[in-house]
mmCIF file of C-alpha atoms and ligand atoms in Angstrom:
data_model
loop_
_atom_site.group_PDB
_atom_site.id
_atom_site.type_symbol
_atom_site.label_atom_id
_atom_site.label_comp_id
_atom_site.label_asym_id
_atom_site.label_seq_id
_atom_site.Cartn_x
_atom_site.Cartn_y
_atom_site.Cartn_z
ATOM 1 C CA MET A 430 0.290 0.116 -0.024
ATOM 2 C CA ASN A 431 1.137 3.443 -1.305
ATOM 3 C CA LEU A 432 -0.318 5.884 1.252
ATOM 4 C CA SER A 433 1.456 8.782 -0.419
ATOM 5 C CA THR A 434 -1.383 8.279 -2.941
ATOM 6 C CA LEU A 435 -3.490 10.465 -0.547
ATOM 7 C CA TYR A 436 -1.766 13.456 -1.712
ATOM 8 C CA LYS A 437 -3.173 13.134 -5.178
ATOM 9 C CA ILE A 438 -6.727 13.875 -3.401
ATOM 10 C CA SER A 439 -7.368 17.446 -4.167
ATOM 11 C CA TYR A 440 -8.413 19.854 -1.631
ATOM 12 C CA GLY A 441 -9.065 23.696 -0.837
ATOM 13 C CA LEU A 442 -8.090 25.678 2.280
ATOM 14 C CA TYR A 443 -10.645 27.195 4.828
ATOM 15 C CA ILE A 444 -11.555 28.711 7.786
ATOM 16 C CA VAL A 445 -14.288 26.870 9.832
ATOM 17 C CA SER A 446 -15.559 28.836 12.449
ATOM 18 C CA SER A 447 -18.407 28.516 15.567
ATOM 19 C CA LYS A 448 -19.342 29.602 18.401
ATOM 20 C CA LYS A 449 -19.945 29.228 22.089
ATOM 21 C CA GLU A 450 -22.040 31.656 23.957
ATOM 22 C CA ASN A 451 -20.533 34.804 23.365
ATOM 23 C CA ASN A 452 -17.332 32.998 22.508
ATOM 24 C CA PHE A 453 -15.958 32.981 19.009
ATOM 25 C CA ASN A 454 -13.277 30.526 17.468
ATOM 26 C CA GLY A 455 -12.128 29.181 14.016
ATOM 27 C CA GLN A 456 -9.403 27.203 12.497
ATOM 28 C CA ILE A 457 -8.083 26.032 9.213
ATOM 29 C CA ALA A 458 -9.029 23.127 7.187
ATOM 30 C CA ASN A 459 -8.904 21.665 4.092
ATOM 31 C CA THR A 460 -11.517 18.948 4.463
ATOM 32 C CA VAL A 461 -14.608 20.552 3.520
ATOM 33 C CA PHE A 462 -16.694 19.306 1.049
ATOM 34 C CA GLN A 463 -20.441 19.738 -0.465
ATOM 35 C CA VAL A 464 -22.505 16.310 0.400
ATOM 36 C CA THR A 465 -25.665 17.170 -1.660
ATOM 37 C CA SER A 466 -27.245 20.006 -3.534
ATOM 38 C CA THR A 467 -30.887 19.094 -2.538
ATOM 39 C CA PRO A 468 -31.028 20.250 0.118
ATOM 40 C CA PRO A 469 -27.650 21.820 -0.293
ATOM 41 C CA THR A 470 -25.307 20.194 2.633
ATOM 42 C CA LEU A 471 -21.700 20.492 3.526
ATOM 43 C CA ALA A 472 -19.171 18.382 5.032
ATOM 44 C CA VAL A 473 -16.531 19.330 7.773
ATOM 45 C CA SER A 474 -13.946 16.994 9.447
ATOM 46 C CA ILE A 475 -12.558 18.374 12.796
ATOM 47 C CA ASN A 476 -10.163 17.312 15.043
ATOM 48 C CA LYS A 477 -11.524 16.409 18.410
ATOM 49 C CA LYS A 478 -8.831 18.014 20.337
ATOM 50 C CA ASN A 479 -9.796 21.575 18.343
ATOM 51 C CA LEU A 480 -11.651 24.264 20.318
ATOM 52 C CA THR A 481 -13.591 24.860 17.415
ATOM 53 C CA HIS A 482 -14.733 20.933 17.689
ATOM 54 C CA ALA A 483 -16.330 21.990 21.186
ATOM 55 C CA PHE A 484 -17.559 24.760 19.850
ATOM 56 C CA ILE A 485 -19.901 23.139 16.753
ATOM 57 C CA LEU A 486 -20.662 20.156 19.369
ATOM 58 C CA GLU A 487 -22.201 22.720 21.765
ATOM 59 C CA SER A 488 -24.215 25.364 19.143
ATOM 60 C CA LYS A 489 -24.622 23.088 16.403
ATOM 61 C CA ILE A 490 -23.260 25.656 13.839
ATOM 62 C CA PHE A 491 -20.333 26.094 11.660
ATOM 63 C CA THR A 492 -19.173 28.769 9.435
ATOM 64 C CA VAL A 493 -16.690 28.256 6.504
ATOM 65 C CA SER A 494 -14.909 30.985 4.808
ATOM 66 C CA ILE A 495 -13.469 29.916 1.533
ATOM 67 C CA LEU A 496 -9.591 31.572 1.436
ATOM 68 C CA SER A 497 -8.247 33.198 -1.609
ATOM 69 C CA GLN A 498 -5.025 32.106 -3.399
ATOM 70 C CA THR A 499 -3.496 35.341 -2.131
ATOM 71 C CA THR A 500 -4.030 34.950 1.412
ATOM 72 C CA PRO A 501 -0.818 36.078 3.640
ATOM 73 C CA MET A 502 0.725 33.107 5.729
ATOM 74 C CA THR A 503 -0.065 35.352 8.936
ATOM 75 C CA LEU A 504 -3.884 34.826 8.390
ATOM 76 C CA ILE A 505 -3.078 31.008 7.814
ATOM 77 C CA GLY A 506 -0.852 31.099 10.715
ATOM 78 C CA ASN A 507 -3.266 33.005 12.994
ATOM 79 C CA PHE A 508 -6.005 30.299 12.316
ATOM 80 C CA GLY A 509 -4.070 27.341 12.030
ATOM 81 C CA PHE A 510 -0.765 27.656 14.420
ATOM 82 C CA LYS A 511 -2.432 29.119 17.345
ATOM 83 C CA SER A 512 -5.115 27.760 19.979
ATOM 84 C CA GLY A 513 -7.955 29.411 20.735
ATOM 85 C CA HIS A 514 -7.549 27.592 24.008
ATOM 86 C CA ASN A 515 -4.876 30.371 24.526
ATOM 87 C CA VAL A 516 -5.086 33.320 22.413
ATOM 88 C CA ASP A 517 -8.626 35.183 20.630
ATOM 89 C CA LYS A 518 -8.048 34.261 17.104
ATOM 90 C CA PHE A 519 -10.628 37.018 16.067
ATOM 91 C CA LYS A 520 -8.629 40.132 17.811
ATOM 92 C CA ASP A 521 -7.430 42.378 14.664
ATOM 93 C CA ILE A 522 -9.171 40.380 12.254
ATOM 94 C CA ASN A 523 -11.895 41.480 9.650
ATOM 95 C CA TYR A 524 -14.861 39.326 10.565
ATOM 96 C CA LYS A 525 -18.728 39.554 10.881
ATOM 97 C CA SER A 526 -21.359 37.839 12.804
ATOM 98 C CA GLY A 527 -23.255 35.777 10.079
ATOM 99 C CA ILE A 528 -27.158 34.892 10.524
ATOM 100 C CA THR A 529 -26.129 31.967 12.531
ATOM 101 C CA GLY A 530 -24.526 34.284 14.946
ATOM 102 C CA ALA A 531 -21.387 32.301 14.249
ATOM 103 C CA PRO A 532 -18.290 34.467 12.882
ATOM 104 C CA VAL A 533 -17.425 34.257 9.394
ATOM 105 C CA VAL A 534 -13.884 35.501 8.285
ATOM 106 C CA LEU A 535 -13.918 38.468 5.619
ATOM 107 C CA GLU A 536 -9.962 38.669 5.232
ATOM 108 C CA SER A 537 -8.404 36.951 1.929
ATOM 109 C CA VAL A 538 -12.070 35.549 1.710
ATOM 110 C CA ILE A 539 -13.800 34.979 -1.752
ATOM 111 C CA GLY A 540 -17.144 33.374 -0.294
ATOM 112 C CA TYR A 541 -18.298 32.017 2.688
ATOM 113 C CA LEU A 542 -21.336 29.184 3.702
ATOM 114 C CA GLU A 543 -23.149 28.847 7.126
ATOM 115 C CA ALA A 544 -24.732 25.558 8.089
ATOM 116 C CA GLU A 545 -26.886 23.915 10.572
ATOM 117 C CA VAL A 546 -25.454 20.697 11.802
ATOM 118 C CA ILE A 547 -27.880 18.156 10.961
ATOM 119 C CA ASN A 548 -25.613 14.447 11.350
ATOM 120 C CA MET A 549 -22.219 13.871 12.840
ATOM 121 C CA LEU A 550 -19.964 10.838 12.210
ATOM 122 C CA ASP A 551 -17.425 9.785 15.036
ATOM 123 C CA VAL A 552 -14.000 8.508 12.901
ATOM 124 C CA GLY A 553 -11.709 8.217 15.938
ATOM 125 C CA THR A 554 -9.688 11.543 16.263
ATOM 126 C CA HIS A 555 -11.798 13.243 14.278
ATOM 127 C CA THR A 556 -15.792 14.298 13.831
ATOM 128 C CA VAL A 557 -17.154 14.518 10.139
ATOM 129 C CA PHE A 558 -20.071 17.519 10.793
ATOM 130 C CA VAL A 559 -22.737 17.447 8.242
ATOM 131 C CA GLY A 560 -24.803 20.509 7.830
ATOM 132 C CA ASN A 561 -27.468 21.989 6.328
ATOM 133 C CA ILE A 562 -26.569 25.296 4.280
ATOM 134 C CA ILE A 563 -28.522 27.851 5.456
ATOM 135 C CA GLU A 564 -26.330 31.057 3.746
ATOM 136 C CA ALA A 565 -24.172 31.528 1.152
ATOM 137 C CA GLU A 566 -22.411 34.443 -0.066
ATOM 138 C CA SER A 567 -19.813 34.995 -2.942
ATOM 139 C CA ILE A 568 -17.528 37.942 -1.928
ATOM 140 C CA SER A 569 -14.966 38.475 -4.391
ATOM 141 C CA GLU A 570 -13.973 36.343 -7.957
ATOM 142 C CA GLY A 571 -10.746 35.853 -6.747
ATOM 143 C CA ILE A 572 -9.144 32.418 -6.961
ATOM 144 C CA PRO A 573 -9.680 30.003 -4.348
ATOM 145 C CA MET A 574 -6.682 28.877 -2.326
ATOM 146 C CA THR A 575 -5.792 25.207 -3.180
ATOM 147 C CA TYR A 576 -4.252 22.812 -0.605
ATOM 148 C CA ALA A 577 -1.521 21.852 -3.421
ATOM 149 C CA TYR A 578 -1.001 25.914 -3.611
ATOM 150 C CA TYR A 579 -0.394 26.201 0.186
ATOM 151 C CA HIS A 580 2.109 23.426 0.262
ATOM 152 C CA GLN A 581 3.939 23.969 -3.323
ATOM 153 C CA ILE A 582 4.344 27.838 -3.545
ATOM 154 C CA LYS A 583 3.479 29.379 -0.170
ATOM 155 C CA GLY A 584 5.356 26.539 1.894
ATOM 156 C CA GLY A 585 8.238 26.792 -0.417
ATOM 157 C CA LYS A 586 8.797 23.484 -1.876
ATOM 158 C CA ALA A 587 8.469 24.649 -5.563
ATOM 159 C CA PRO A 588 12.137 25.429 -6.884
ATOM 160 C CA PRO A 589 12.622 29.029 -6.963
ATOM 161 C CA THR A 590 13.280 30.504 -10.818
ATOM 162 C CA ALA A 591 16.223 33.021 -8.812
ATOM 163 C CA PRO A 592 16.255 36.275 -10.511
ATOM 164 C CA THR A 593 19.519 37.426 -11.081
ATOM 165 C CA TYR A 594 19.542 40.355 -8.353
ATOM 166 C CA ILE A 595 19.206 36.908 -6.034
ATOM 167 C CA LYS A 596 22.549 35.729 -7.314
ATOM 168 C CA GLU A 597 24.261 38.994 -6.584
ATOM 169 C CA GLU A 598 22.997 39.172 -3.159
ATOM 170 C CA LEU A 599 24.405 35.379 -2.567
ATOM 171 C CA LYS A 600 27.917 36.311 -3.697
ATOM 172 C CA LYS A 601 27.747 39.943 -1.778
ATOM 173 C CA GLU A 602 26.828 37.650 1.521
ATOM 174 C CA GLY A 603 29.630 35.178 0.828
ATOM 175 C CA GLY A 604 26.856 32.453 -0.060
ATOM 176 C CA LYS A 605 25.569 32.694 3.760
ATOM 177 C CA MET A 606 22.125 31.639 2.608
ATOM 178 C CA ASP A 607 21.381 29.286 5.363
ATOM 179 C CA LYS A 608 17.994 28.593 5.809
ATOM 180 C CA TYR A 609 16.362 28.406 9.387
ATOM 181 C CA LYS A 610 13.669 26.669 10.691
ATOM 182 C CA CYS A 611 10.687 27.971 13.339
ATOM 183 C CA THR A 612 11.048 25.292 16.425
ATOM 184 C CA VAL A 613 7.577 26.405 17.408
ATOM 185 C CA CYS A 614 5.581 25.789 13.899
ATOM 186 C CA GLY A 615 8.228 24.216 11.280
ATOM 187 C CA TYR A 616 8.050 27.070 9.026
ATOM 188 C CA ILE A 617 11.513 27.230 7.273
ATOM 189 C CA TYR A 618 12.705 30.861 6.080
ATOM 190 C CA ASP A 619 14.580 30.655 3.295
ATOM 191 C CA PRO A 620 16.386 33.702 2.178
ATOM 192 C CA GLN A 621 16.348 32.881 -1.111
ATOM 193 C CA LYS A 622 12.644 33.493 -0.866
ATOM 194 C CA GLY A 623 12.534 36.121 1.642
ATOM 195 C CA ASP A 624 9.134 37.094 3.200
ATOM 196 C CA PRO A 625 7.420 38.959 0.638
ATOM 197 C CA ASP A 626 4.183 39.114 3.120
ATOM 198 C CA ALA A 627 6.222 41.551 5.451
ATOM 199 C CA GLY A 628 8.135 43.180 2.805
ATOM 200 C CA ILE A 629 11.339 41.207 3.230
ATOM 201 C CA LYS A 630 12.753 40.665 -0.317
ATOM 202 C CA PRO A 631 14.633 37.526 -1.581
ATOM 203 C CA GLY A 632 18.122 37.947 -0.689
ATOM 204 C CA ILE A 633 18.153 38.810 2.845
ATOM 205 C CA THR A 634 19.917 36.564 4.957
ATOM 206 C CA PHE A 635 18.246 35.642 8.340
ATOM 207 C CA ASP A 636 20.821 37.515 10.352
ATOM 208 C CA ALA A 637 19.848 40.464 8.183
ATOM 209 C CA LEU A 638 16.405 40.137 9.043
ATOM 210 C CA PRO A 639 14.954 43.221 11.289
ATOM 211 C CA ASP A 640 14.953 42.325 15.461
ATOM 212 C CA ASP A 641 11.351 42.668 15.108
ATOM 213 C CA TRP A 642 10.603 40.106 12.228
ATOM 214 C CA VAL A 643 8.443 37.345 13.368
ATOM 215 C CA CYS A 644 7.804 33.807 12.255
ATOM 216 C CA PRO A 645 4.817 34.566 9.183
ATOM 217 C CA VAL A 646 2.964 31.634 10.278
ATOM 218 C CA CYS A 647 2.965 31.434 13.888
ATOM 219 C CA GLY A 648 4.239 34.610 15.154
ATOM 220 C CA ALA A 649 7.069 33.719 17.067
ATOM 221 C CA GLY A 650 10.084 35.950 17.304
ATOM 222 C CA LYS A 651 13.691 35.533 15.839
ATOM 223 C CA GLU A 652 14.948 33.442 18.726
ATOM 224 C CA ALA A 653 12.879 30.680 18.246
ATOM 225 C CA PHE A 654 14.740 29.904 15.110
ATOM 226 C CA VAL A 655 17.575 27.328 14.409
ATOM 227 C CA LYS A 656 19.480 26.848 11.264
ATOM 228 C CA GLU A 657 18.437 24.350 9.237
ATOM 229 C CA LYS A 658 21.277 21.375 8.964
HETATM 230 FE FE1 FE B 620 6.783 29.353 13.385
#
């Protein structure tokens, strides 16, 4: 059996949110899909350890914000690498309360759906929630982020086509273009890519990053980084 075959399945990237009384939480999920069209229903698979899981169980409501391909890593990091147990993920985030009362993230989002849970399936580590879609809005005509794009382009696994000025920077730095890894979330700072979302152009070494630069995914400071071997 070759489990890597699973990588050939396509997914999008979403923020699934819910509420519990007056508290909001949301998380990144790629496992979102339409189940039926009449009536329109939607399924999400959520890890039982996540706060969003507890909120959906309690309120029987969830919203799905569909992320654009241009979504910055900071937004994905806020909802994907932080825990609602420790931080208010909606602080400083542009969102609104949907008709369900659950939050709908509006930043970098091209559309959203709201659903009321009509069924759930216990699948061990996760629960698959199936919801009746009670609201659906398209916000813009942007391209949806796919899971593959997030990994291959945003995550830096695609080979970069290095423009000439990067090579010049390399010479200037004596070839010291070491990669550094975030010990909190695993993000790798690659000087050949820089951190465009934070205005760091390609060719900036890790040491040359500003002192207040933070991990674009989880928000950890430079001190949380170690050199990649
Ligand atoms: Fe990090």
